[in-house]
Amino acid sequence: MSHLVAPSLLSADFLRLEEEISMVNRSEADWLHLDIMDGVFVPNISFGFPVLNRIRTIIEKPMDVHLMIVDPDRYLEQFREAGASVITVHYEACTHLHRTIQAIKQTGAKAGVSLNPHTPVILLREIIGTLDLVLLMSVNPGFGGQQFIEQTYRKSRELKTLILDHGAGALIEVDGGVTQENARSLVDAGVDVLVAGNSVFGSPDPIATIHQLKHC
Ligand code: DX5
Ligand code: ZN
């Protein structure tokens, strides 16, 4: 499988949201990445259901919803109803992660778990076989436009080994500081899904940048 590209809407111009989503529709992007922040799990607040419910009426690509919120179990059904194809929760925000994964699957969405930069991959050993996706944070979550953390290459290789050792099918997604410069090295390290916010929406030609990320 060739890798996927998921532009992160957090870096879009929210005054021109319809145009930005139309650009994603016209591009080679595979998914649209949507960052939900609660101001508690991360030191920032983004957007929520009213925005997602409008986006879902025009987006033609799967909505990849990244929940940076505490106690996500309360809202899983609502995110599914708001159009999420993939729902990713944070390892660090879930006390009963196995139960949360089952609950995501019951909504009909694909289930993902995200690891902060300090969280080792091995902590997923007991649940790796149940996951559709693992999101490795390559910056500390909360903001777009941060510097990529280099240890992510090693984490991705370790995660790939863990997945293969368990005969599991989880995709590896990397989120934070992804650019045309590091995209190829990430794919070589086993990454299946590249999330890119600032490098896409801050680009003078976002469609060309998405093309470069797709064909890195
Ligand atoms: C950060 C978010 C990312 C963010 C990435 O907490 O999870 O999805 O939008 O932005 P860039 O690609 O600019 O680092
Ligand atoms: Zn994200």
Tab-separated table of C-alpha atoms and ligand atoms in Angstrom:
chain	number	residue	atom	x	y	z
A	1	MET	CA	0.000	0.000	0.000
A	2	SER	CA	1.313	3.427	-0.822
A	3	HIS	CA	1.207	5.838	2.094
A	4	LEU	CA	-1.685	8.205	2.813
A	5	VAL	CA	-1.641	11.967	3.293
A	6	ALA	CA	-3.950	13.682	5.779
A	7	PRO	CA	-3.876	17.508	5.824
A	8	SER	CA	-4.580	18.831	9.326
A	9	LEU	CA	-7.296	21.471	9.283
A	10	LEU	CA	-5.925	23.148	12.414
A	11	SER	CA	-3.602	25.216	10.212
A	12	ALA	CA	-6.337	26.247	7.759
A	13	ASP	CA	-7.740	29.772	7.438
A	14	PHE	CA	-11.026	29.421	9.339
A	15	LEU	CA	-12.476	32.489	7.637
A	16	ARG	CA	-12.167	30.577	4.356
A	17	LEU	CA	-13.110	27.138	5.622
A	18	GLU	CA	-15.256	26.177	2.642
A	19	GLU	CA	-12.463	27.040	0.168
A	20	GLU	CA	-9.885	25.182	2.261
A	21	ILE	CA	-12.016	22.037	2.304
A	22	SER	CA	-12.721	22.346	-1.392
A	23	MET	CA	-8.923	22.496	-1.928
A	24	VAL	CA	-8.560	19.241	0.066
A	25	ASN	CA	-11.317	17.675	-2.057
A	26	ARG	CA	-9.521	18.623	-5.282
A	27	SER	CA	-6.105	17.470	-4.004
A	28	GLU	CA	-4.519	14.026	-3.725
A	29	ALA	CA	-5.142	14.047	0.041
A	30	ASP	CA	-6.510	10.728	1.284
A	31	TRP	CA	-8.043	11.859	4.590
A	32	LEU	CA	-8.855	15.126	6.351
A	33	HIS	CA	-7.273	15.245	9.832
A	34	LEU	CA	-9.341	17.072	12.465
A	35	ASP	CA	-7.842	18.012	15.837
A	36	ILE	CA	-10.235	18.250	18.760
A	37	MET	CA	-8.721	19.952	21.834
A	38	ASP	CA	-10.419	20.524	25.173
A	39	GLY	CA	-8.062	22.926	26.957
A	40	VAL	CA	-7.533	20.270	29.669
A	41	PHE	CA	-5.605	17.398	28.073
A	42	VAL	CA	-3.713	19.949	25.963
A	43	PRO	CA	-3.131	23.667	26.568
A	44	ASN	CA	-5.296	24.767	23.652
A	45	ILE	CA	-8.934	24.683	22.501
A	46	SER	CA	-9.798	24.061	18.850
A	47	PHE	CA	-13.280	23.345	17.463
A	48	GLY	CA	-16.107	20.921	18.094
A	49	PHE	CA	-19.393	19.457	16.890
A	50	PRO	CA	-20.996	22.486	15.178
A	51	VAL	CA	-17.917	22.837	12.960
A	52	LEU	CA	-17.583	19.096	12.235
A	53	ASN	CA	-21.265	18.825	11.408
A	54	ARG	CA	-20.887	21.511	8.726
A	55	ILE	CA	-17.618	20.118	7.359
A	56	ARG	CA	-19.147	16.689	6.906
A	57	THR	CA	-21.674	18.100	4.434
A	58	ILE	CA	-18.936	19.089	1.936
A	59	ILE	CA	-15.864	16.923	2.615
A	60	GLU	CA	-15.441	14.099	0.117
A	61	LYS	CA	-12.657	12.305	2.022
A	62	PRO	CA	-12.740	10.288	5.252
A	63	MET	CA	-12.646	12.406	8.418
A	64	ASP	CA	-9.726	11.371	10.638
A	65	VAL	CA	-10.647	12.712	14.079
A	66	HIS	CA	-7.819	13.094	16.616
A	67	LEU	CA	-9.225	13.570	20.110
A	68	MET	CA	-6.921	15.473	22.459
A	69	ILE	CA	-9.491	15.424	25.240
A	70	VAL	CA	-9.887	13.815	28.652
A	71	ASP	CA	-12.562	11.157	29.117
A	72	PRO	CA	-13.273	10.734	25.384
A	73	ASP	CA	-15.771	7.899	26.063
A	74	ARG	CA	-18.448	10.521	26.731
A	75	TYR	CA	-18.404	11.735	23.134
A	76	LEU	CA	-17.512	8.778	20.871
A	77	GLU	CA	-21.019	8.277	19.497
A	78	GLN	CA	-21.367	12.006	18.858
A	79	PHE	CA	-18.084	12.155	16.913
A	80	ARG	CA	-19.223	9.227	14.797
A	81	GLU	CA	-22.517	11.005	14.107
A	82	ALA	CA	-20.531	14.133	13.203
A	83	GLY	CA	-18.862	12.164	10.395
A	84	ALA	CA	-15.713	10.578	11.865
A	85	SER	CA	-14.409	7.571	9.913
A	86	VAL	CA	-11.403	7.175	12.204
A	87	ILE	CA	-11.529	8.111	15.901
A	88	THR	CA	-8.174	8.326	17.690
A	89	VAL	CA	-7.889	8.730	21.452
A	90	HIS	CA	-4.781	9.363	23.520
A	91	TYR	CA	-3.201	6.547	25.528
A	92	GLU	CA	-2.457	9.134	28.241
A	93	ALA	CA	-6.129	10.185	28.480
A	94	CYS	CA	-7.738	6.735	28.839
A	95	THR	CA	-7.807	4.783	32.095
A	96	HIS	CA	-9.655	1.838	30.515
A	97	LEU	CA	-8.172	1.937	27.040
A	98	HIS	CA	-9.318	-1.541	25.995
A	99	ARG	CA	-12.914	-0.600	26.808
A	100	THR	CA	-12.569	2.690	24.928
A	101	ILE	CA	-11.268	0.884	21.818
A	102	GLN	CA	-14.240	-1.484	21.913
A	103	ALA	CA	-16.590	1.477	22.286
A	104	ILE	CA	-15.076	3.234	19.246
A	105	LYS	CA	-15.507	0.056	17.193
A	106	GLN	CA	-19.109	-0.256	18.303
A	107	THR	CA	-19.836	3.117	16.727
A	108	GLY	CA	-18.641	1.684	13.381
A	109	ALA	CA	-15.566	3.949	13.212
A	110	LYS	CA	-11.975	2.718	12.882
A	111	ALA	CA	-10.160	2.841	16.225
A	112	GLY	CA	-6.852	4.625	16.772
A	113	VAL	CA	-4.628	5.261	19.779
A	114	SER	CA	-2.147	8.117	19.950
A	115	LEU	CA	1.096	8.195	21.918
A	116	ASN	CA	2.655	11.415	23.163
A	117	PRO	CA	6.388	11.835	22.464
A	118	HIS	CA	7.347	10.528	25.942
A	119	THR	CA	5.156	7.402	25.820
A	120	PRO	CA	6.935	4.208	24.727
A	121	VAL	CA	5.503	2.054	21.971
A	122	ILE	CA	5.769	-1.138	24.049
A	123	LEU	CA	2.842	0.036	26.230
A	124	LEU	CA	0.566	-0.933	23.321
A	125	ARG	CA	1.676	-4.572	23.348
A	126	GLU	CA	-1.507	-5.990	24.904
A	127	ILE	CA	-3.887	-4.146	22.577
A	128	ILE	CA	-1.992	-3.791	19.311
A	129	GLY	CA	-4.037	-6.577	17.699
A	130	THR	CA	-7.280	-4.671	18.313
A	131	LEU	CA	-6.173	-1.363	16.763
A	132	ASP	CA	-6.793	0.002	13.269
A	133	LEU	CA	-4.279	2.803	13.708
A	134	VAL	CA	-1.536	4.074	16.009
A	135	LEU	CA	-0.803	7.791	15.874
A	136	LEU	CA	2.712	8.747	16.961
A	137	MET	CA	2.877	12.364	18.075
A	138	SER	CA	6.063	13.849	16.652
A	139	VAL	CA	5.517	17.113	18.576
A	140	ASN	CA	3.865	17.739	21.935
A	141	PRO	CA	0.161	17.929	21.109
A	142	GLY	CA	-1.747	21.187	21.191
A	143	PHE	CA	-0.384	23.373	18.423
A	144	GLY	CA	0.475	23.350	14.738
A	145	GLY	CA	3.760	24.550	13.319
A	146	GLN	CA	6.124	22.974	15.872
A	147	GLN	CA	9.533	21.361	15.331
A	148	PHE	CA	9.564	17.646	14.466
A	149	ILE	CA	11.003	15.375	17.213
A	150	GLU	CA	13.682	13.151	15.641
A	151	GLN	CA	13.161	10.112	17.942
A	152	THR	CA	9.941	9.519	16.021
A	153	TYR	CA	11.855	7.586	13.334
A	154	ARG	CA	13.028	5.041	15.909
A	155	LYS	CA	9.574	4.864	17.509
A	156	SER	CA	8.024	4.187	14.133
A	157	ARG	CA	10.471	1.354	13.410
A	158	GLU	CA	9.802	-0.146	16.865
A	159	LEU	CA	6.066	0.124	16.317
A	160	LYS	CA	6.351	-1.519	12.901
A	161	THR	CA	8.183	-4.452	14.533
A	162	LEU	CA	5.524	-4.705	17.249
A	163	ILE	CA	2.761	-4.752	14.620
A	164	LEU	CA	4.504	-7.392	12.480
A	165	ASP	CA	5.401	-9.567	15.522
A	166	HIS	CA	1.714	-9.700	16.446
A	167	GLY	CA	0.450	-10.208	12.894
A	168	ALA	CA	-1.555	-7.020	13.492
A	169	GLY	CA	-2.959	-4.682	10.854
A	170	ALA	CA	-2.671	-1.259	12.496
A	171	LEU	CA	-1.595	1.663	10.323
A	172	ILE	CA	1.156	3.954	11.633
A	173	GLU	CA	0.296	7.662	11.494
A	174	VAL	CA	2.730	10.453	12.336
A	175	ASP	CA	1.477	13.880	13.378
A	176	GLY	CA	3.507	17.052	13.960
A	177	GLY	CA	6.232	18.811	12.022
A	178	VAL	CA	5.802	16.695	8.882
A	179	THR	CA	7.241	18.397	5.784
A	180	GLN	CA	8.323	17.554	2.234
A	181	GLU	CA	11.853	17.246	3.705
A	182	ASN	CA	11.170	14.473	6.252
A	183	ALA	CA	8.244	12.703	4.537
A	184	ARG	CA	10.390	10.152	2.636
A	185	SER	CA	12.404	9.208	5.757
A	186	LEU	CA	9.161	8.708	7.680
A	187	VAL	CA	7.721	6.423	5.023
A	188	ASP	CA	11.024	4.514	5.003
A	189	ALA	CA	10.652	4.125	8.794
A	190	GLY	CA	7.295	2.407	8.272
A	191	VAL	CA	4.843	5.303	8.431
A	192	ASP	CA	1.549	4.712	6.561
A	193	VAL	CA	-0.215	8.043	7.144
A	194	LEU	CA	1.460	11.475	7.061
A	195	VAL	CA	-0.466	14.251	8.840
A	196	ALA	CA	0.589	17.725	7.741
A	197	GLY	CA	-0.847	21.017	8.935
A	198	ASN	CA	1.444	23.977	8.577
A	199	SER	CA	3.417	22.573	5.655
A	200	VAL	CA	0.176	22.213	3.644
A	201	PHE	CA	-1.974	25.165	4.698
A	202	GLY	CA	1.003	27.517	5.073
A	203	SER	CA	2.186	26.679	1.572
A	204	PRO	CA	1.680	29.102	-1.340
A	205	ASP	CA	0.439	26.083	-3.344
A	206	PRO	CA	-1.190	23.565	-0.954
A	207	ILE	CA	-2.279	21.218	-3.751
A	208	ALA	CA	1.322	20.962	-4.999
A	209	THR	CA	2.569	20.380	-1.443
A	210	ILE	CA	0.056	17.574	-0.942
A	211	HIS	CA	1.232	16.102	-4.256
A	212	GLN	CA	4.856	16.251	-3.040
A	213	LEU	CA	3.952	14.575	0.268
A	214	LYS	CA	2.064	11.878	-1.632
A	215	HIS	CA	4.907	11.218	-4.083
A	216	CYS	CA	7.879	11.772	-1.744
B	1	DX5	C1	-1.035	18.994	17.065
B	1	DX5	C2	-2.022	18.368	16.130
B	1	DX5	C3	-1.554	18.280	14.733
B	1	DX5	C4	-1.209	19.599	14.108
B	1	DX5	C5	-0.023	19.323	13.212
B	1	DX5	O1	-1.413	18.766	18.367
B	1	DX5	O2	-2.361	17.055	16.544
B	1	DX5	O3	-2.476	17.571	13.914
B	1	DX5	O4	-2.228	20.175	13.356
B	1	DX5	O5	0.423	20.513	12.701
B	1	DX5	P1	1.821	20.652	11.964
B	1	DX5	O6	1.820	19.719	10.795
B	1	DX5	O7	1.859	22.086	11.575
B	1	DX5	O8	2.899	20.301	12.963
B	2	ZN	ZN	-3.546	15.790	15.105
